């Protein structure tokens, strides 16, 4: 966090903020552009930010996703690689945030990394990975999740797939919310 604080403009009150407020500093670094990226990459990877490390690193993942949208190609690829590496961290909060960030920054070349993350993901992390795959338009990876035991994952599949066979399967889901989503998608797709 010291590096994040040093990167803030002189006199910025967040530079003196207690640690529980310092996570907001990551978002404030985004306007600094490429100069902030090395600090954010280090903060995402090191896992030594102290108490409540996961939420802080998750905030850094979101800041990196915001930066990736306007970054030059080489910087964007570096960000995508760091987020993909975070899918393998020991903290589920960070893994979920990294998955969402990959989806948000449209890292289509990292869809295989997300698919691999599905093999060990559980709970909210599994939902985050399915959402990211949906944002990337990875229907082949989403289709097997139409039978996932988690209804929120199945709902995500229903929101993102376009194949009629998958939507027809979801139309008959035991959860009525999923049936409604699948029916609406079928109606829109014709």
CSV table of C-alpha atoms in Angstrom, one decimal:
chain,number,residue,atom,x,y,z
A,1,UNK,CA,0.0,0.0,0.0
A,2,UNK,CA,2.9,2.3,0.5
A,3,UNK,CA,3.6,2.2,-3.2
A,4,UNK,CA,0.0,3.0,-4.0
A,5,UNK,CA,0.1,6.0,-1.5
A,6,UNK,CA,3.3,7.3,-3.0
A,7,UNK,CA,1.8,7.3,-6.5
A,8,UNK,CA,-1.0,9.6,-5.5
A,9,UNK,CA,-0.7,13.3,-6.3
A,10,UNK,CA,1.0,15.4,-3.6
A,11,UNK,CA,-1.4,16.5,-0.9
A,12,UNK,CA,-4.0,13.8,-1.8
A,13,UNK,CA,-5.9,13.0,1.4
A,14,UNK,CA,-6.0,9.3,0.5
A,15,UNK,CA,-2.2,9.3,0.8
A,16,UNK,CA,-2.7,9.6,4.6
A,17,UNK,CA,-5.8,7.4,4.8
A,18,UNK,CA,-6.0,4.4,7.1
A,19,UNK,CA,-5.5,1.1,5.4
A,20,UNK,CA,-9.2,0.2,5.3
A,21,UNK,CA,-9.7,3.3,3.0
A,22,UNK,CA,-6.6,2.7,1.0
A,23,UNK,CA,-8.3,0.3,-1.4
A,24,UNK,CA,-10.0,3.3,-2.9
A,25,UNK,CA,-6.5,4.5,-3.9
A,26,UNK,CA,-6.3,1.8,-6.5
A,27,UNK,CA,-9.2,3.3,-8.4
A,28,UNK,CA,-7.7,6.8,-8.1
A,29,UNK,CA,-4.6,5.5,-9.9
A,30,UNK,CA,-6.4,4.7,-13.1
A,31,UNK,CA,-6.3,8.3,-14.4
A,32,UNK,CA,-2.5,8.2,-14.0
A,33,UNK,CA,-2.5,5.8,-16.9
A,34,UNK,CA,0.5,3.6,-17.6
A,35,UNK,CA,2.6,5.0,-14.8
A,36,UNK,CA,0.2,3.3,-12.3
A,37,UNK,CA,0.1,-0.1,-13.9
A,38,UNK,CA,3.4,-1.4,-12.4
A,39,UNK,CA,2.2,-0.5,-9.0
A,40,UNK,CA,-1.2,-2.1,-9.5
A,41,UNK,CA,0.4,-5.3,-11.0
A,42,UNK,CA,2.6,-5.6,-8.0
A,43,UNK,CA,-0.3,-5.0,-5.6
A,44,UNK,CA,-2.4,-7.7,-7.4
A,45,UNK,CA,0.4,-10.3,-7.3
A,46,UNK,CA,2.1,-9.9,-4.0
A,47,UNK,CA,-0.6,-10.9,-1.6
A,48,UNK,CA,1.1,-9.0,1.2
A,49,UNK,CA,-1.2,-6.1,1.7
A,50,UNK,CA,-2.1,-7.0,5.3
A,51,UNK,CA,-5.4,-7.7,6.9
A,52,UNK,CA,-8.3,-8.1,4.5
A,53,UNK,CA,-5.9,-8.7,1.6
A,54,UNK,CA,-8.5,-10.3,-0.7
A,55,UNK,CA,-10.9,-7.4,-1.0
A,56,UNK,CA,-8.0,-5.0,-1.6
A,57,UNK,CA,-6.5,-7.1,-4.3
A,58,UNK,CA,-10.0,-7.5,-5.8
A,59,UNK,CA,-10.2,-3.8,-6.0
A,60,UNK,CA,-6.8,-3.7,-7.7
A,61,UNK,CA,-8.1,-6.2,-10.3
A,62,UNK,CA,-11.0,-4.0,-11.0
A,63,UNK,CA,-8.7,-1.0,-11.4
A,64,UNK,CA,-6.6,-2.9,-13.8
A,65,UNK,CA,-9.7,-3.9,-15.9
A,66,UNK,CA,-10.6,-0.2,-16.0
A,67,UNK,CA,-7.1,0.7,-17.2
A,68,UNK,CA,-7.0,-2.1,-19.8
A,69,UNK,CA,-9.8,-0.4,-21.8
A,70,UNK,CA,-7.6,2.5,-22.8
A,71,UNK,CA,-4.2,0.9,-22.5
A,72,UNK,CA,-1.8,0.4,-25.5
A,73,UNK,CA,-1.8,-3.2,-26.8
A,74,UNK,CA,1.4,-4.4,-25.0
A,75,UNK,CA,0.2,-2.9,-21.6
A,76,UNK,CA,-3.2,-4.5,-22.1
A,77,UNK,CA,-1.7,-7.9,-22.8
A,78,UNK,CA,0.4,-7.5,-19.6
A,79,UNK,CA,-2.7,-6.7,-17.6
A,80,UNK,CA,-4.6,-9.6,-19.1
A,81,UNK,CA,-1.7,-12.0,-18.2
A,82,UNK,CA,-1.6,-10.7,-14.6
A,83,UNK,CA,-5.3,-11.1,-14.2
A,84,UNK,CA,-5.1,-14.7,-15.6
A,85,UNK,CA,-2.3,-15.4,-13.2
A,86,UNK,CA,-4.5,-14.2,-10.3
A,87,UNK,CA,-7.0,-16.9,-11.2
A,88,UNK,CA,-4.5,-19.3,-9.6
A,89,UNK,CA,-4.1,-17.4,-6.3
A,90,UNK,CA,-5.0,-19.0,-3.0
A,91,UNK,CA,-7.7,-16.4,-2.3
A,92,UNK,CA,-11.2,-17.0,-3.7
A,93,UNK,CA,-12.1,-13.3,-3.5
A,94,UNK,CA,-9.2,-12.4,-5.7
A,95,UNK,CA,-9.9,-15.3,-8.1
A,96,UNK,CA,-13.5,-14.1,-8.6
A,97,UNK,CA,-12.4,-10.5,-9.1
A,98,UNK,CA,-9.8,-11.5,-11.6
A,99,UNK,CA,-12.3,-13.6,-13.5
A,100,UNK,CA,-14.8,-10.7,-13.6
A,101,UNK,CA,-12.0,-8.3,-14.6
A,102,UNK,CA,-11.0,-10.5,-17.5
A,103,UNK,CA,-14.6,-10.4,-18.7
A,104,UNK,CA,-14.9,-6.7,-18.3
A,105,UNK,CA,-11.7,-5.9,-20.2
A,106,UNK,CA,-12.8,-8.3,-23.0
A,107,UNK,CA,-9.7,-10.5,-22.7
A,108,UNK,CA,-10.9,-13.1,-25.2
A,109,UNK,CA,-7.5,-14.6,-25.5
A,110,UNK,CA,-7.8,-15.6,-21.8
A,111,UNK,CA,-11.0,-17.7,-22.3
A,112,UNK,CA,-9.1,-20.9,-21.9
A,113,UNK,CA,-7.7,-19.7,-18.6
A,114,UNK,CA,-11.2,-19.0,-17.4
A,115,UNK,CA,-12.3,-22.5,-18.6
A,116,UNK,CA,-9.5,-24.0,-16.6
A,117,UNK,CA,-10.5,-22.0,-13.5
A,118,UNK,CA,-14.0,-23.6,-13.8
A,119,UNK,CA,-12.5,-27.0,-12.9
A,120,UNK,CA,-11.7,-25.9,-9.3
A,121,UNK,CA,-14.1,-22.9,-8.8
A,122,UNK,CA,-16.9,-23.1,-6.3
A,123,UNK,CA,-19.7,-20.8,-5.2
A,124,UNK,CA,-19.3,-17.1,-6.0
A,125,UNK,CA,-16.1,-17.8,-7.8
A,126,UNK,CA,-17.8,-20.2,-10.2
A,127,UNK,CA,-20.5,-17.6,-10.8
A,128,UNK,CA,-17.8,-14.9,-11.6
A,129,UNK,CA,-16.1,-17.2,-14.0
A,130,UNK,CA,-19.4,-18.0,-15.8
A,131,UNK,CA,-20.2,-14.3,-16.0
A,132,UNK,CA,-16.8,-13.6,-17.5
A,133,UNK,CA,-17.2,-16.3,-20.1
A,134,UNK,CA,-20.6,-14.8,-20.9
A,135,UNK,CA,-19.0,-11.3,-21.3
A,136,UNK,CA,-16.5,-12.8,-23.7
A,137,UNK,CA,-19.1,-14.6,-25.7
A,138,UNK,CA,-17.6,-18.1,-25.0
A,139,UNK,CA,-20.7,-20.1,-25.7
A,140,UNK,CA,-18.8,-23.4,-26.0
A,141,UNK,CA,-17.5,-23.0,-22.5
A,142,UNK,CA,-20.9,-21.9,-21.1
A,143,UNK,CA,-23.1,-24.6,-22.6
A,144,UNK,CA,-22.0,-27.4,-20.2
A,145,UNK,CA,-22.9,-25.0,-17.3
A,146,UNK,CA,-26.6,-25.2,-18.3
A,147,UNK,CA,-26.6,-28.3,-16.0
A,148,UNK,CA,-24.7,-26.6,-13.2
A,149,UNK,CA,-26.2,-27.3,-9.7
A,150,UNK,CA,-26.1,-23.5,-8.9
A,151,UNK,CA,-29.1,-21.7,-10.3
A,152,UNK,CA,-27.3,-18.4,-10.5
A,153,UNK,CA,-24.7,-20.0,-12.8
A,154,UNK,CA,-27.6,-21.5,-14.9
A,155,UNK,CA,-29.2,-18.0,-15.0
A,156,UNK,CA,-25.9,-16.6,-16.3
A,157,UNK,CA,-25.8,-19.2,-19.0
A,158,UNK,CA,-29.4,-18.4,-20.0
A,159,UNK,CA,-28.5,-14.7,-20.3
A,160,UNK,CA,-25.6,-15.2,-22.6
A,161,UNK,CA,-26.1,-18.2,-24.9
A,162,UNK,CA,-27.7,-17.9,-28.3
A,163,UNK,CA,-28.1,-21.6,-29.2
A,164,UNK,CA,-31.7,-22.6,-29.3
A,165,UNK,CA,-31.0,-26.2,-28.0
A,166,UNK,CA,-29.3,-24.9,-24.8
A,167,UNK,CA,-32.1,-22.3,-24.3
A,168,UNK,CA,-34.8,-24.9,-24.8
A,169,UNK,CA,-33.1,-27.0,-22.1
A,170,UNK,CA,-33.0,-24.0,-19.8
A,171,UNK,CA,-36.6,-23.3,-20.6
A,172,UNK,CA,-37.5,-26.5,-18.7
A,173,UNK,CA,-35.3,-25.7,-15.7
A,174,UNK,CA,-36.7,-26.4,-12.3
A,175,UNK,CA,-36.1,-22.8,-11.3
A,176,UNK,CA,-38.8,-20.6,-12.7
A,177,UNK,CA,-36.5,-17.6,-12.9
A,178,UNK,CA,-34.2,-19.4,-15.3
A,179,UNK,CA,-37.2,-20.6,-17.4
A,180,UNK,CA,-38.3,-16.9,-17.7
A,181,UNK,CA,-34.8,-15.8,-18.8
A,182,UNK,CA,-34.5,-18.6,-21.3
A,183,UNK,CA,-37.9,-17.9,-22.7
A,184,UNK,CA,-37.2,-14.2,-23.1
A,185,UNK,CA,-33.9,-15.0,-24.8
A,186,UNK,CA,-35.7,-17.3,-27.2
A,187,UNK,CA,-38.2,-14.6,-28.0
A,188,UNK,CA,-35.5,-12.1,-28.7
A,189,UNK,CA,-33.5,-14.5,-30.8
A,190,UNK,CA,-36.5,-15.7,-32.7
